[in-house]
Coordinates of C-alpha atoms in Angstrom, one line a residue:
G481 CA 0.0 0.0 0.0
S482 CA 2.9 2.5 0.5
S483 CA 4.8 1.6 -2.6
L484 CA 4.8 4.2 -5.4
G485 CA 4.7 3.5 -9.1
V486 CA 3.0 0.1 -8.7
R487 CA 1.0 -1.0 -11.7
V488 CA -0.9 -4.2 -12.4
V489 CA -0.6 -5.3 -16.0
N490 CA -2.9 -7.7 -17.8
G491 CA -0.6 -8.8 -20.6
R492 CA 2.8 -8.2 -22.2
A493 CA 1.5 -5.2 -24.2
E494 CA 1.0 -3.2 -21.0
V495 CA 4.5 -3.8 -19.6
P496 CA 6.3 -1.0 -21.4
E497 CA 3.9 1.7 -20.1
A498 CA 4.1 0.3 -16.6
L499 CA 7.9 0.3 -16.7
V500 CA 8.0 3.9 -17.9
A501 CA 5.7 4.9 -15.0
A502 CA 7.8 3.0 -12.5
F503 CA 11.1 4.5 -13.8
S504 CA 9.6 8.0 -13.1
Y505 CA 10.1 7.2 -9.4
D506 CA 13.6 5.6 -9.5
D507 CA 16.3 4.3 -11.8
R508 CA 15.7 0.8 -10.5
V509 CA 12.4 -1.1 -10.6
L510 CA 11.1 -4.5 -9.6
L511 CA 8.9 -6.7 -11.6
E512 CA 6.8 -9.2 -9.7
R513 CA 4.2 -11.9 -10.5
H514 CA 0.8 -10.5 -9.5
V515 CA -1.0 -12.5 -6.8
S516 CA -4.8 -12.0 -6.6
G517 CA -6.6 -12.4 -3.4
R518 CA -7.5 -10.7 -0.2
E519 CA -5.1 -8.1 1.2
L520 CA -4.3 -9.1 4.8
A521 CA -2.0 -7.7 7.5
V522 CA -0.9 -9.5 10.6
S523 CA 0.9 -7.4 13.3
V524 CA 3.1 -9.5 15.5
L525 CA 3.8 -8.1 19.0
G526 CA 6.3 -10.0 21.2
A527 CA 6.1 -13.0 18.8
E528 CA 2.3 -13.2 19.2
P529 CA 0.0 -12.4 16.3
L530 CA -2.7 -9.8 16.8
P531 CA -6.1 -9.9 15.0
I532 CA -5.8 -9.9 11.2
V533 CA -6.7 -6.7 9.4
E534 CA -8.1 -6.9 5.9
A535 CA -7.8 -3.9 3.5
I536 CA -10.7 -3.7 1.0
P537 CA -10.2 -0.9 -1.6
R538 CA -13.6 0.6 -2.4
E539 CA -13.1 1.2 -6.1
G540 CA -12.4 -2.4 -6.9
D541 CA -8.7 -1.4 -7.4
F542 CA -5.8 -3.1 -5.7
F543 CA -4.4 -1.7 -2.5
N544 CA -2.0 0.9 -3.9
F545 CA -0.6 4.1 -2.5
E546 CA -3.7 6.1 -3.3
A547 CA -6.0 3.5 -1.8
R548 CA -3.9 3.4 1.4
Y549 CA -3.6 7.1 2.0
E550 CA -6.6 8.9 0.5
I551 CA -9.3 8.8 3.1
G552 CA -12.3 6.9 2.1
R553 CA -10.7 4.8 -0.6
T554 CA -10.3 1.7 1.5
D555 CA -12.3 -0.1 4.2
Y556 CA -10.5 -1.9 6.9
V557 CA -12.0 -4.9 8.7
C558 CA -10.5 -6.1 11.9
P559 CA -10.6 -8.8 12.8
A560 CA -10.8 -9.9 9.2
E561 CA -13.8 -12.0 8.4
L562 CA -12.1 -15.3 7.6
V563 CA -13.0 -18.9 8.3
A564 CA -11.1 -20.1 11.4
S565 CA -8.8 -22.4 9.4
D566 CA -7.7 -19.6 7.0
A567 CA -7.2 -17.2 9.9
D568 CA -5.1 -19.8 11.8
R569 CA -3.0 -20.4 8.7
V570 CA -2.5 -16.7 7.9
Q571 CA -1.4 -16.0 11.5
E572 CA 0.9 -19.1 11.5
I573 CA 2.6 -18.1 8.3
A574 CA 3.0 -14.5 9.5
T575 CA 4.5 -15.6 12.8
R576 CA 6.9 -18.0 11.1
T577 CA 7.9 -15.3 8.7
Y578 CA 8.5 -12.9 11.7
E579 CA 10.7 -15.5 13.4
T580 CA 12.5 -16.6 10.3
L581 CA 13.6 -13.1 9.5
G582 CA 14.8 -12.5 13.1
C583 CA 12.3 -9.8 13.9
S584 CA 11.8 -8.9 17.5
G585 CA 9.5 -6.6 19.5
F586 CA 7.0 -5.9 16.8
A587 CA 6.5 -6.0 13.1
R588 CA 3.7 -6.3 10.5
V589 CA 3.5 -9.1 7.9
D590 CA 1.5 -8.3 4.8
L591 CA 0.0 -11.2 2.9
I592 CA -2.4 -12.1 0.1
L593 CA -4.9 -14.9 0.7
G594 CA -5.8 -16.3 -2.7
D595 CA -7.0 -19.7 -3.8
S596 CA -4.1 -21.6 -2.3
D597 CA -1.9 -20.9 0.8
P598 CA -1.4 -17.3 1.9
E599 CA 1.6 -15.6 0.2
V600 CA 3.8 -13.2 2.1
L601 CA 4.2 -9.8 0.3
E602 CA 6.5 -8.1 2.7
V603 CA 7.5 -7.5 6.3
N604 CA 7.4 -4.1 7.8
A605 CA 10.0 -4.1 10.5
I606 CA 8.8 -0.8 11.8
P607 CA 5.2 -0.4 10.9
G608 CA 3.3 2.8 11.3
L609 CA 2.0 4.0 14.6
T610 CA -0.4 6.7 13.6
D611 CA -4.1 6.7 14.3
T612 CA -4.8 5.2 10.9
S613 CA -2.0 2.6 10.9
L614 CA -2.8 -1.1 10.9
L615 CA -0.8 -2.1 13.9
P616 CA -2.7 0.2 16.3
M617 CA -6.0 -1.0 14.7
A618 CA -5.0 -4.7 15.3
A619 CA -3.9 -3.9 18.9
E620 CA -7.2 -2.2 19.6
A621 CA -9.1 -5.3 18.3
A622 CA -7.0 -7.3 20.8
G623 CA -8.1 -5.0 23.6
L624 CA -5.0 -2.8 23.8
S625 CA -5.2 1.0 23.8
F626 CA -2.6 2.9 21.8
E627 CA -0.9 3.8 25.1
Q628 CA -0.8 0.2 26.2
L629 CA 0.6 -0.8 22.8
V630 CA 3.4 1.7 23.0
E631 CA 4.2 0.7 26.6
R632 CA 4.4 -3.0 25.4
I633 CA 6.7 -2.1 22.6
V634 CA 9.0 -0.2 25.0
A635 CA 8.9 -3.1 27.5
L636 CA 9.8 -5.5 24.7
A637 CA 12.8 -3.3 23.7
L638 CA 14.0 -3.1 27.3
E639 CA 13.8 -6.9 27.6
R640 CA 16.4 -7.4 24.8
P641 CA 20.0 -8.1 25.8
A642 CA 22.3 -5.2 25.0
N643 CA 24.2 -7.2 22.4
E644 CA 21.0 -7.8 20.4
A645 CA 20.1 -4.1 20.3
T646 CA 23.2 -3.2 18.2
L647 CA 23.7 -3.8 14.6
P648 CA 26.7 -5.8 13.4
A649 CA 29.7 -3.8 12.2

């Protein structure tokens, strides 16, 4: 949702125009296979997944920069309305991704739930903490106020040994 220059193409003929648009943002671009499905976000706090947030763009578009940041372009459902087995699988994959990448404290894992297993799109190691951000939304659905969320994040940071809090040289 926060990436600029993203285009979905429906065939080879649309690729050149999409590349020109992407190159207007940077001199390096990334081409990825499009994955259709439901846009989900799982915030992980202290290695525990919070309720799943689903982003549903109103105009039938995909969840792009405009849909994310222009008020009224996207509806958010938290907890996402998923069958229990899908919700469990999404949270399991998000938590495993968090652990595999060595995340600690908190992070948000964005996924697409299509016809098969959920697919990880990205991990936000420092997700937004604004009133409209997805991590505070998930925390609220879990019964945590914004203040309690921030207190928990600080407590988790203070629990880490000093040698884990520094980056390797």
